[in-house]
CSV table of C-alpha atoms in Angstrom, one decimal:
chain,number,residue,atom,x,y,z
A,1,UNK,CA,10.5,141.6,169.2
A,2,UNK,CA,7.3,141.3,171.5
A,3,UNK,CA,7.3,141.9,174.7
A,4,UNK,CA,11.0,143.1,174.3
A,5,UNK,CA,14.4,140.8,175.1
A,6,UNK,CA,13.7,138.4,177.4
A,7,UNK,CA,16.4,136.7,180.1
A,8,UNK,CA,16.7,133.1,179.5
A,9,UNK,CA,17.5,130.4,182.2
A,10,UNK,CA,18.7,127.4,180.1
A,11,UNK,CA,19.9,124.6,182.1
A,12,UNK,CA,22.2,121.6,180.6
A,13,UNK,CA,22.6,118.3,181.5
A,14,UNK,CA,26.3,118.7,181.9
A,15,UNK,CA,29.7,120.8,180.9
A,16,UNK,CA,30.7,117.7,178.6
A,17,UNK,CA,30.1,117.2,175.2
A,18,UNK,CA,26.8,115.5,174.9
A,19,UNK,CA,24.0,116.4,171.6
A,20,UNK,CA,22.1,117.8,174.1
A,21,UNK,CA,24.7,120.3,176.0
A,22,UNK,CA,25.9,121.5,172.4
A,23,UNK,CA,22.1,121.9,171.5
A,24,UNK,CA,21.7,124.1,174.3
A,25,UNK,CA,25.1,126.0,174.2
A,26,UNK,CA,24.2,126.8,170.0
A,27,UNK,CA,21.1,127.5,170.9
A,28,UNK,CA,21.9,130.1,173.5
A,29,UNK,CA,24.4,132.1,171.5
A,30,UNK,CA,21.4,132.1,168.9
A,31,UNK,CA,19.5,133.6,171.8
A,32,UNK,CA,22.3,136.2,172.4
A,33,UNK,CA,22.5,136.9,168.6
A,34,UNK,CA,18.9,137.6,168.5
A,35,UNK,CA,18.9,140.2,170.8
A,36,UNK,CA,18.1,138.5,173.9
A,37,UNK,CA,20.2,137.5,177.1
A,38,UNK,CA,20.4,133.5,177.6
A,39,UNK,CA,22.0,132.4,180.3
A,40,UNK,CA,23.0,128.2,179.9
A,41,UNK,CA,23.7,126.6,183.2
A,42,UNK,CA,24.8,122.9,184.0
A,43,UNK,CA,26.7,121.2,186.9
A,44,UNK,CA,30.4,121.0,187.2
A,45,UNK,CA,32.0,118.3,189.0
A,46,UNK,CA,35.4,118.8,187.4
A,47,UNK,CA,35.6,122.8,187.9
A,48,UNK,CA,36.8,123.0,184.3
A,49,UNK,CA,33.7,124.9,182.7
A,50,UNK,CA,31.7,123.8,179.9
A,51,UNK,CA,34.0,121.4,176.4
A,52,UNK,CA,34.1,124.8,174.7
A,53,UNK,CA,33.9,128.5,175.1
A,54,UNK,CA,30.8,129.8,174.1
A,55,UNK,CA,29.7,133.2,173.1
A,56,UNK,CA,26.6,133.6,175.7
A,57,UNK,CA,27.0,134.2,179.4
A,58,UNK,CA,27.6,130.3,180.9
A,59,UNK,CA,27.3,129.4,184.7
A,60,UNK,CA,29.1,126.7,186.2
A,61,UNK,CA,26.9,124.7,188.8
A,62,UNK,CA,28.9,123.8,192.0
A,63,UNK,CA,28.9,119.9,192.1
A,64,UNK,CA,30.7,117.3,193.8
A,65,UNK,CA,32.0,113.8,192.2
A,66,UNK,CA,29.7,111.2,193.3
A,67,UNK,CA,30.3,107.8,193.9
A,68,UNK,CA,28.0,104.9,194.5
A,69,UNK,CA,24.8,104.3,191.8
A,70,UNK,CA,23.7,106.4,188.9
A,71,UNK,CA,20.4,107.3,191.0
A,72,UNK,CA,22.7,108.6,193.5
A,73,UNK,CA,24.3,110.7,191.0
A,74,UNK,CA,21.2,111.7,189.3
A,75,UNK,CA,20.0,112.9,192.9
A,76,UNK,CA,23.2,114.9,193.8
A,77,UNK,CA,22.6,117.0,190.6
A,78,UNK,CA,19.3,117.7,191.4
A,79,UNK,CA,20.0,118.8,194.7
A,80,UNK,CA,22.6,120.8,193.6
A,81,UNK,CA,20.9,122.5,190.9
A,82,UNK,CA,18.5,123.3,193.4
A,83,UNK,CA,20.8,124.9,195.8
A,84,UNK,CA,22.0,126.8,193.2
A,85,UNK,CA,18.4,128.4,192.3
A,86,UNK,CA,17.6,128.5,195.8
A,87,UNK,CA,17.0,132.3,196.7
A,88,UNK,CA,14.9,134.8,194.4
A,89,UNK,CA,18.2,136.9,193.6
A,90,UNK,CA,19.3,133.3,191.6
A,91,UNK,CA,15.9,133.3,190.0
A,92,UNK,CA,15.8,136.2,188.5
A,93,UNK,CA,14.9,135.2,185.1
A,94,UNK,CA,12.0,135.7,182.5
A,95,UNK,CA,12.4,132.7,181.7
A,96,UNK,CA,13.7,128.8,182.7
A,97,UNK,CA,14.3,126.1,180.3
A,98,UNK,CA,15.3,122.6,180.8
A,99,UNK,CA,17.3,120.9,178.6
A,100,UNK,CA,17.3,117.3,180.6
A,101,UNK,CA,15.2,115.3,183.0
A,102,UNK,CA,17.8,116.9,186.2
A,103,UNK,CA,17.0,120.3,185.2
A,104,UNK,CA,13.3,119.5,184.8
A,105,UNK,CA,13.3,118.1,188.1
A,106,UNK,CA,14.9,120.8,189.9
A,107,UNK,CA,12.9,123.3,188.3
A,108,UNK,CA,9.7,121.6,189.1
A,109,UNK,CA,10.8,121.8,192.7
A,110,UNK,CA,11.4,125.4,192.2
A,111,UNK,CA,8.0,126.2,190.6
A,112,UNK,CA,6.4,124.5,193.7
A,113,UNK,CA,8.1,126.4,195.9
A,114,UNK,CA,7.1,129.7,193.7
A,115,UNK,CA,10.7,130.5,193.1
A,116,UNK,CA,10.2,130.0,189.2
A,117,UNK,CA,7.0,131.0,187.4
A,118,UNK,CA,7.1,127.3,185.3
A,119,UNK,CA,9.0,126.3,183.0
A,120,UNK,CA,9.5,125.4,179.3
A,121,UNK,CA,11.5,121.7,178.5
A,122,UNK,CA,13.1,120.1,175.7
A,123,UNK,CA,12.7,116.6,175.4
A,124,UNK,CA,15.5,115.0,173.5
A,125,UNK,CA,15.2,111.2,174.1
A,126,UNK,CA,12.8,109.3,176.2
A,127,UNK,CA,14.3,106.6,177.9
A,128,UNK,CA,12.3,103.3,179.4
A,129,UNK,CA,13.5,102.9,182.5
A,130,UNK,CA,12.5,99.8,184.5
A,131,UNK,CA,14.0,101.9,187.9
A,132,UNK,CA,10.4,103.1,189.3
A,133,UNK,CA,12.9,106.0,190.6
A,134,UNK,CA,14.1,107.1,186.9
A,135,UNK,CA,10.4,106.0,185.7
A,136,UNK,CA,9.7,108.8,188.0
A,137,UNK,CA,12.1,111.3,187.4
A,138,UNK,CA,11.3,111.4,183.9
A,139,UNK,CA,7.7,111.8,184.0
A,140,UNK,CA,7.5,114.8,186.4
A,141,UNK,CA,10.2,116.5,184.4
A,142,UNK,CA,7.9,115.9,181.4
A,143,UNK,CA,4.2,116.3,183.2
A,144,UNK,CA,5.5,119.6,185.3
A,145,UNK,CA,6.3,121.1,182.3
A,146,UNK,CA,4.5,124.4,180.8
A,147,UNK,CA,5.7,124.0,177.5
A,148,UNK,CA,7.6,121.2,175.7
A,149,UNK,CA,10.0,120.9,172.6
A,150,UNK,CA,11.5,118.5,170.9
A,151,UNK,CA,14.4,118.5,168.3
A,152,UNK,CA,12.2,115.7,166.4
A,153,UNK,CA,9.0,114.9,165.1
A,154,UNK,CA,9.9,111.1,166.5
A,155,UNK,CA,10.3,112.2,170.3
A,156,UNK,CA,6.9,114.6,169.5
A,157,UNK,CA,5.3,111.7,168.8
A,158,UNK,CA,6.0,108.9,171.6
A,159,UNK,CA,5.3,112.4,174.1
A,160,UNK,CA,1.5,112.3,172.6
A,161,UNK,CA,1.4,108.7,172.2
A,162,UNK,CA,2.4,107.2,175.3
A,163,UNK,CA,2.5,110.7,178.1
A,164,UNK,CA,-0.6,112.3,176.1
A,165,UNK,CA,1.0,115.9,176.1
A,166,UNK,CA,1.7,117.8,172.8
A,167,UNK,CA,5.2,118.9,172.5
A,168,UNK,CA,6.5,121.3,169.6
A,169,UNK,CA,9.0,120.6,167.3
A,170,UNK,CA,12.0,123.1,167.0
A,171,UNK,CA,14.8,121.0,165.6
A,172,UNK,CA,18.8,120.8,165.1
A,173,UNK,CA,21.1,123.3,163.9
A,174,UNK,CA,24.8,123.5,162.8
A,175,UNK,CA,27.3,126.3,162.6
A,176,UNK,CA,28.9,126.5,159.1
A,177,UNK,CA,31.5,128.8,160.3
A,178,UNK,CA,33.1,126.6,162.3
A,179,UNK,CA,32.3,123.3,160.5
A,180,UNK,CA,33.8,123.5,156.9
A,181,UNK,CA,34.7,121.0,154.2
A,182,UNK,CA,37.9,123.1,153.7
A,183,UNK,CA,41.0,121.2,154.8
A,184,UNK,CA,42.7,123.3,157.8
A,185,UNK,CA,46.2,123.2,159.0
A,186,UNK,CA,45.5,121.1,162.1
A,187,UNK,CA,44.0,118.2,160.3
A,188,UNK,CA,47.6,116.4,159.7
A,189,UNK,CA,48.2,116.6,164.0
A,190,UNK,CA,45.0,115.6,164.2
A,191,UNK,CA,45.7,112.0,162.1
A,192,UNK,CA,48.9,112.0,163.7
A,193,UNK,CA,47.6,112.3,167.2
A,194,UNK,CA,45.1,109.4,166.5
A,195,UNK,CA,47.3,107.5,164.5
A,196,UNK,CA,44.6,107.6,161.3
A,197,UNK,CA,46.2,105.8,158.3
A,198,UNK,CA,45.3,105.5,154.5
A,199,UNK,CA,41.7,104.3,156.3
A,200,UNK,CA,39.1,104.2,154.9
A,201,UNK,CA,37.9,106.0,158.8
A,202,UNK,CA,34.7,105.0,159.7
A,203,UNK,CA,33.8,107.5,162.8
A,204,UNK,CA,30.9,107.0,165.0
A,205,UNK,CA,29.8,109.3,168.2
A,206,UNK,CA,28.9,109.1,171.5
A,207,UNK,CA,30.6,106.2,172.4
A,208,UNK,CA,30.1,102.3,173.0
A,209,UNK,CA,26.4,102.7,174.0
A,210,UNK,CA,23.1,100.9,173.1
A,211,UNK,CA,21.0,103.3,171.9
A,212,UNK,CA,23.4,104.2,169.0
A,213,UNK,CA,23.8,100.8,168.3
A,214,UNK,CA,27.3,100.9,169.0
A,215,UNK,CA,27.0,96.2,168.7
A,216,UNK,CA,25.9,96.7,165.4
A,217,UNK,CA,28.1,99.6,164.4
A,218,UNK,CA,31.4,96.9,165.3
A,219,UNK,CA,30.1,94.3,163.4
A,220,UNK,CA,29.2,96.0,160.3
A,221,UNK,CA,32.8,97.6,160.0
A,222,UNK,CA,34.2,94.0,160.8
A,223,UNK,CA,32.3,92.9,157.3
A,224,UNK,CA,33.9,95.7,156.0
A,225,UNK,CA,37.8,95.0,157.0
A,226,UNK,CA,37.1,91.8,155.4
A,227,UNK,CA,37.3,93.4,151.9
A,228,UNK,CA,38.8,96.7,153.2
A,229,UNK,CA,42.1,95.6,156.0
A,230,UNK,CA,43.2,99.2,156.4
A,231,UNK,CA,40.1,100.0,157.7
A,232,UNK,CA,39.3,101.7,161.6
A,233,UNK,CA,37.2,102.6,163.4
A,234,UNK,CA,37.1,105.9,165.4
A,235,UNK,CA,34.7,106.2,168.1
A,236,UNK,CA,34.6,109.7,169.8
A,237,UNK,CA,32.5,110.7,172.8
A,238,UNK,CA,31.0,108.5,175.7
A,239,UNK,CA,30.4,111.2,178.9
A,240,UNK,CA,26.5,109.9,179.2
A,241,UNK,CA,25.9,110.3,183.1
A,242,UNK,CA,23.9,107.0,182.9
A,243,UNK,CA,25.5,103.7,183.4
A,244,UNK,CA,26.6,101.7,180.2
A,245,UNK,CA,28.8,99.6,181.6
A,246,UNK,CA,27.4,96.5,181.1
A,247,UNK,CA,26.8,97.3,177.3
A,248,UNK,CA,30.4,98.2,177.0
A,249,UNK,CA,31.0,95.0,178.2
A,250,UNK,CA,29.7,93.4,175.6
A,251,UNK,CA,31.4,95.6,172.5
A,252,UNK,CA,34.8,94.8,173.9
A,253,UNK,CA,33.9,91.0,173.9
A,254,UNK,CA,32.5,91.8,170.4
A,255,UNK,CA,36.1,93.3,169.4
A,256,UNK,CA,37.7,90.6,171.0
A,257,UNK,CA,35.8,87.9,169.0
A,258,UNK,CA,36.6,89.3,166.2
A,259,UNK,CA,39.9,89.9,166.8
A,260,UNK,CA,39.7,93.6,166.4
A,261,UNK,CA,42.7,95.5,168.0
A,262,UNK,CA,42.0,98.8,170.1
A,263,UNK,CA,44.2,101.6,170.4
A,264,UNK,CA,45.7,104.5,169.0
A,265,UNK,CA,45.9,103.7,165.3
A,266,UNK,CA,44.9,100.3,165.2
A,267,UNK,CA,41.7,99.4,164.0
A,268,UNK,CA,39.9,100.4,166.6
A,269,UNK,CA,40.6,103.7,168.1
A,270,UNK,CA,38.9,104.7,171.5
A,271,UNK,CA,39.3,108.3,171.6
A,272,UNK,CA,36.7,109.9,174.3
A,273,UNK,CA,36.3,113.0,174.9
A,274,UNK,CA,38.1,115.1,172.8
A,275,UNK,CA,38.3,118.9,172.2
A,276,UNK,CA,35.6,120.6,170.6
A,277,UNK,CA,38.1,122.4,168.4
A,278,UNK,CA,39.4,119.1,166.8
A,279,UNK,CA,36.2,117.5,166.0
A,280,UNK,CA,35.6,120.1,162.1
A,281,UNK,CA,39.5,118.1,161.9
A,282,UNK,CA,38.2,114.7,162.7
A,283,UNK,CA,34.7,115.4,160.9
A,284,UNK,CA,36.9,115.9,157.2
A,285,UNK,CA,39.6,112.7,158.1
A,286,UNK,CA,36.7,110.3,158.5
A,287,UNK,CA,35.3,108.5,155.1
A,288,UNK,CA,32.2,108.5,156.8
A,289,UNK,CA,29.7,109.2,159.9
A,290,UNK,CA,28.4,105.6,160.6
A,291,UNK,CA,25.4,107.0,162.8
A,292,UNK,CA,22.6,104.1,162.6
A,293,UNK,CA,20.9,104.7,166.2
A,294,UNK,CA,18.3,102.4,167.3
A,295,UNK,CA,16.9,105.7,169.5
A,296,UNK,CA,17.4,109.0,168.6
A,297,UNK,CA,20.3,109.7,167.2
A,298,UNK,CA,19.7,112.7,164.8
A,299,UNK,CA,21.5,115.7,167.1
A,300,UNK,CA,24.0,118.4,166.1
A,301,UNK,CA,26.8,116.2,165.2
A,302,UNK,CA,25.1,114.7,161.9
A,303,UNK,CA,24.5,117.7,160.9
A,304,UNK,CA,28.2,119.0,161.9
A,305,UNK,CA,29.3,116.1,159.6
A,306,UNK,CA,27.5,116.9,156.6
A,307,UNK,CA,28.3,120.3,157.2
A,308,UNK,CA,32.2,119.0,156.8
A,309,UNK,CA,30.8,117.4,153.6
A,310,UNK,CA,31.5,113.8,155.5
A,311,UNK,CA,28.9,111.2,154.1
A,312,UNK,CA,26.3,109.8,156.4
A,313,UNK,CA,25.2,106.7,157.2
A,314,UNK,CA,21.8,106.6,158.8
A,315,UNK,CA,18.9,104.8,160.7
A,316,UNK,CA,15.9,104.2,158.2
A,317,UNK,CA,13.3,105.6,160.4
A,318,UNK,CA,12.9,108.6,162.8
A,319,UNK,CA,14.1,110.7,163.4
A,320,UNK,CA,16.5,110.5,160.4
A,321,UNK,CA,13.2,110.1,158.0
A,322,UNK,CA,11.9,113.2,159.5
A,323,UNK,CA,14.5,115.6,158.1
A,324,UNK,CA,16.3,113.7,155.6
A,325,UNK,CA,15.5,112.8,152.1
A,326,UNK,CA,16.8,109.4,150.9
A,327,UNK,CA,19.0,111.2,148.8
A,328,UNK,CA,20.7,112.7,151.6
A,329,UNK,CA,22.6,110.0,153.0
A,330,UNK,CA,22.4,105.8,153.1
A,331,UNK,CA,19.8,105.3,155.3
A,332,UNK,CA,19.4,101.4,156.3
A,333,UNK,CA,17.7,99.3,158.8
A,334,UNK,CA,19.9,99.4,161.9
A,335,UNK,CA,19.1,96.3,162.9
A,336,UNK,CA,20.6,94.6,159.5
A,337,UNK,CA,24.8,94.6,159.9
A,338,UNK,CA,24.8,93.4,156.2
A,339,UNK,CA,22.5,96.3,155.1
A,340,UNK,CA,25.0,98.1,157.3
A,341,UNK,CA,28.2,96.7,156.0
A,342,UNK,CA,26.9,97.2,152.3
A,343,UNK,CA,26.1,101.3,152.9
A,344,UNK,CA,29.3,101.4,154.5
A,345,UNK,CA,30.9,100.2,151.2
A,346,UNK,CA,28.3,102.5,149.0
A,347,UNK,CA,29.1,105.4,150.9
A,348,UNK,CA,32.9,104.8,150.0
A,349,UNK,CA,32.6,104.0,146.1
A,350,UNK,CA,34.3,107.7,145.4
A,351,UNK,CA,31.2,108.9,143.2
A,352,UNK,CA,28.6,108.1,146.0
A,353,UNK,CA,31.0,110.0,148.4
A,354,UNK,CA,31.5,112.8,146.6
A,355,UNK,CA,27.8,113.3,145.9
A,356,UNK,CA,26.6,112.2,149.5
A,357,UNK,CA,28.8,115.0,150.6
A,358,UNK,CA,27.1,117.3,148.4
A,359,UNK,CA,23.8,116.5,149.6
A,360,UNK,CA,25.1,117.0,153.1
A,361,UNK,CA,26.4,120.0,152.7
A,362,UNK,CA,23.0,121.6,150.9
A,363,UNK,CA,21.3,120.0,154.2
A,364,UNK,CA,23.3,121.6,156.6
A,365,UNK,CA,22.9,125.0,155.0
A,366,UNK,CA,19.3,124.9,155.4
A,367,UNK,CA,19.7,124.3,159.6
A,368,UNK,CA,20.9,127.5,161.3
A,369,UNK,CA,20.8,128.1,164.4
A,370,UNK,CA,19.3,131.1,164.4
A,371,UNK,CA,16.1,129.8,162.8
A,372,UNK,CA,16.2,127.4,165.4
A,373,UNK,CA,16.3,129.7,168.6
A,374,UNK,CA,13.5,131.4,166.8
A,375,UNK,CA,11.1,128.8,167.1
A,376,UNK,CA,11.8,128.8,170.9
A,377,UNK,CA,10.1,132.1,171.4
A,378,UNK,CA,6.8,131.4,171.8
A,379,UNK,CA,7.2,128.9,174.1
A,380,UNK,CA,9.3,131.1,176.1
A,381,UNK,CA,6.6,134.2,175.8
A,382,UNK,CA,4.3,132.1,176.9
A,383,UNK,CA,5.9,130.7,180.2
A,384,UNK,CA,7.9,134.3,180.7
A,385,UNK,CA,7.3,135.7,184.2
A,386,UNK,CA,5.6,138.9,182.7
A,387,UNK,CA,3.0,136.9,180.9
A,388,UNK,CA,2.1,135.0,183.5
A,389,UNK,CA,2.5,137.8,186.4
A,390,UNK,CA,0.0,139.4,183.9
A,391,UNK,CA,-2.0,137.0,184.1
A,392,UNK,CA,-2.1,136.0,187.5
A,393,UNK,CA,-3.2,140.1,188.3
């Protein structure tokens, strides 16, 4: 490899289970696997470590719970990523790379100060914020930057369209040895525990949050109970350290109205957070991944689902158009709940399901994460602190 192995900063939004955190935590251990050393850091309020063990070096972040606004929270983890980097010994790394807008910040700070020799950043989602504060936030973490990724030709796109920076794409990946179609001997606790029935299980990630149209997700599978009463709904994630509250507001009025029942196996079922060793379990008891984002939308976990041979229900545009064919999954306006309601009956019909998870599955095996991490390295050559000591001489 050129240059040799290179030491790799990452830093992670969080310990929890968001696309981005498992992005960086795969990619990493691709790192590792490739002969380098990568390092991913992320703050820790809970002192639990990162949703799953991982097999590259992780650090824990000393962080405090903070109460009071999301700013303030924002803030704190700057601050404390900061203190954490604060002396050369801390720094010494080849290479930084910023997975979010806290560790793009931080390491900006650092770079002034001359701690960090720049830094390279991957730009999952960009937000509009009508906070000047998070405005802000997010433009210096993009701006500051010496390199930037993205995991989609979408987010590649608005960065030259409305920041007028280039940004390479690198993409998703999944790891088929750990998410299989084959049926394993947890799956049946797994039901149990959730109280899953004869279904169909509609499951949807991340949460009741607007970006992944969680509004439209609970009205399209209320069309579908109409026709389909054993129906539910599994929602499964939700640790976004922005504030959603008010949108969360409104899907629990939009389950009340329609007189949709939440709780472990009714037709709604709330689960969180959950282990990352159940979801390959929950992945093969759903029907299908209802996954029709208004923003973003396309990290690992549609690829983990295909990967489970699960059928996919899509967004018709980016950045599902970007990697997937329309043969790959039901991809619909998400804006439409009856174009919604109607792929959520396609993808059920048991022909279309078994060859939507067939599709999926020849998907997934062409997204490893290995080629992935390789199309990291020459960002990271580029912003490594030999490079640019070398050219600084």
């Amino acid at each position: 490899m050129a240059g040799g192995p290179l030491r790799i900063a990452i830093l992670a939004t969080s310990t929890s289970p968001r696309g981005s955190v498992a992005h960086a935590l795969a990619v990493g251990e691709a790192l590792c696997d490739l002969g380098h050393e990568a390092v991913v850091h992320a703050p820790d309020p809970t002192g639990r470590g990162f949703y799953r063990d991982a097999r590259c070096p992780v650090v824990s972040v000393a962080a405090r719970p903070v109460g009071g606004s999301t700013a303030d929270l924002v803030r704190a983890r700057i601050e404390e990523t900061l203190r954490h980097f604060a002396t050369p010994a801390a720094c010494d790394f080849d290479v930084f790379h910023a997975q979010c807008g806290i560790g793009g910040n931080a390491l900006a700070t650092l770079s002034r100060r001359r701690l960090v020799h720049g830094f390279v950043r991957t730009v999952h989602d960009l937000e509009t914020f009508a906070d000047p504060q998070f405005a802000y936030w997010q433009d210096r973490a993009i701006y500051d930057a010496n390199r930037l990724l993205c995991v989609g030709r979408a987010a590649a796109e608005a960065l030259a369209r409305d920041h007028g920076v280039a940004a390479q794409v690198v993409g998703n990946g999944v790891d088929q040895t750990r998410f299989r179609p084959e049926p394993a001997p947890g799956d049946a606790a797994l039901r149990l525990r959730w109280g899953l029935g004869a279904g169909p299980v509609v499951l949807c990630l991340g949460g009741f949050e607007e970006r992944r149209n969680a509004l439209g997700v609970i009205e399209a599978f209320h069309c579908l109970r109409r026709d389909r009463p054993q129906a539910q709904l599994l929602v499964v994630g939700g640790g976004s350290i922005l504030d959603h509250s008010g949108y969360q507001a409104r899907c629990r009025a939009a389950l009340d109205r329609a007189g949709l029942d939440v709780g472990i196996g009714r037709a709604v079922i709330q689960a969180g957070l959950v282990p990352q060793d159940a979801m390959p379990g929950l992945y093969r008891l759903a029907d299908l991944l209802a996954a029709p984002a208004l923003r973003g939308g396309f990290g690992p976990g549609v690829l983990e689902a295909m990967a489970c041979g699960t059928p996919v229900v899509g967004a018709a545009r980016a950045p599902f158009s970007d990697v997937l064919a329309p043969t790959d999954a039901l991809l619909v306006d998400p804006e439409d709940a009856g174009a919604l309601a109607d792929a959520f009956r396609a993808a059920l019909a048991p022909a279309e399901a078994e060859r939507l998870a067939a599709a999926g599955r020849r998907v997934a095996a062409r997204h490893g994460w290995a080629a992935c991490a390789s199309r990291h390295l020459g960002a990271y050559q580029a912003c490594s602190r030999r490079n640019r000591a070398t050219a600084d001489a």
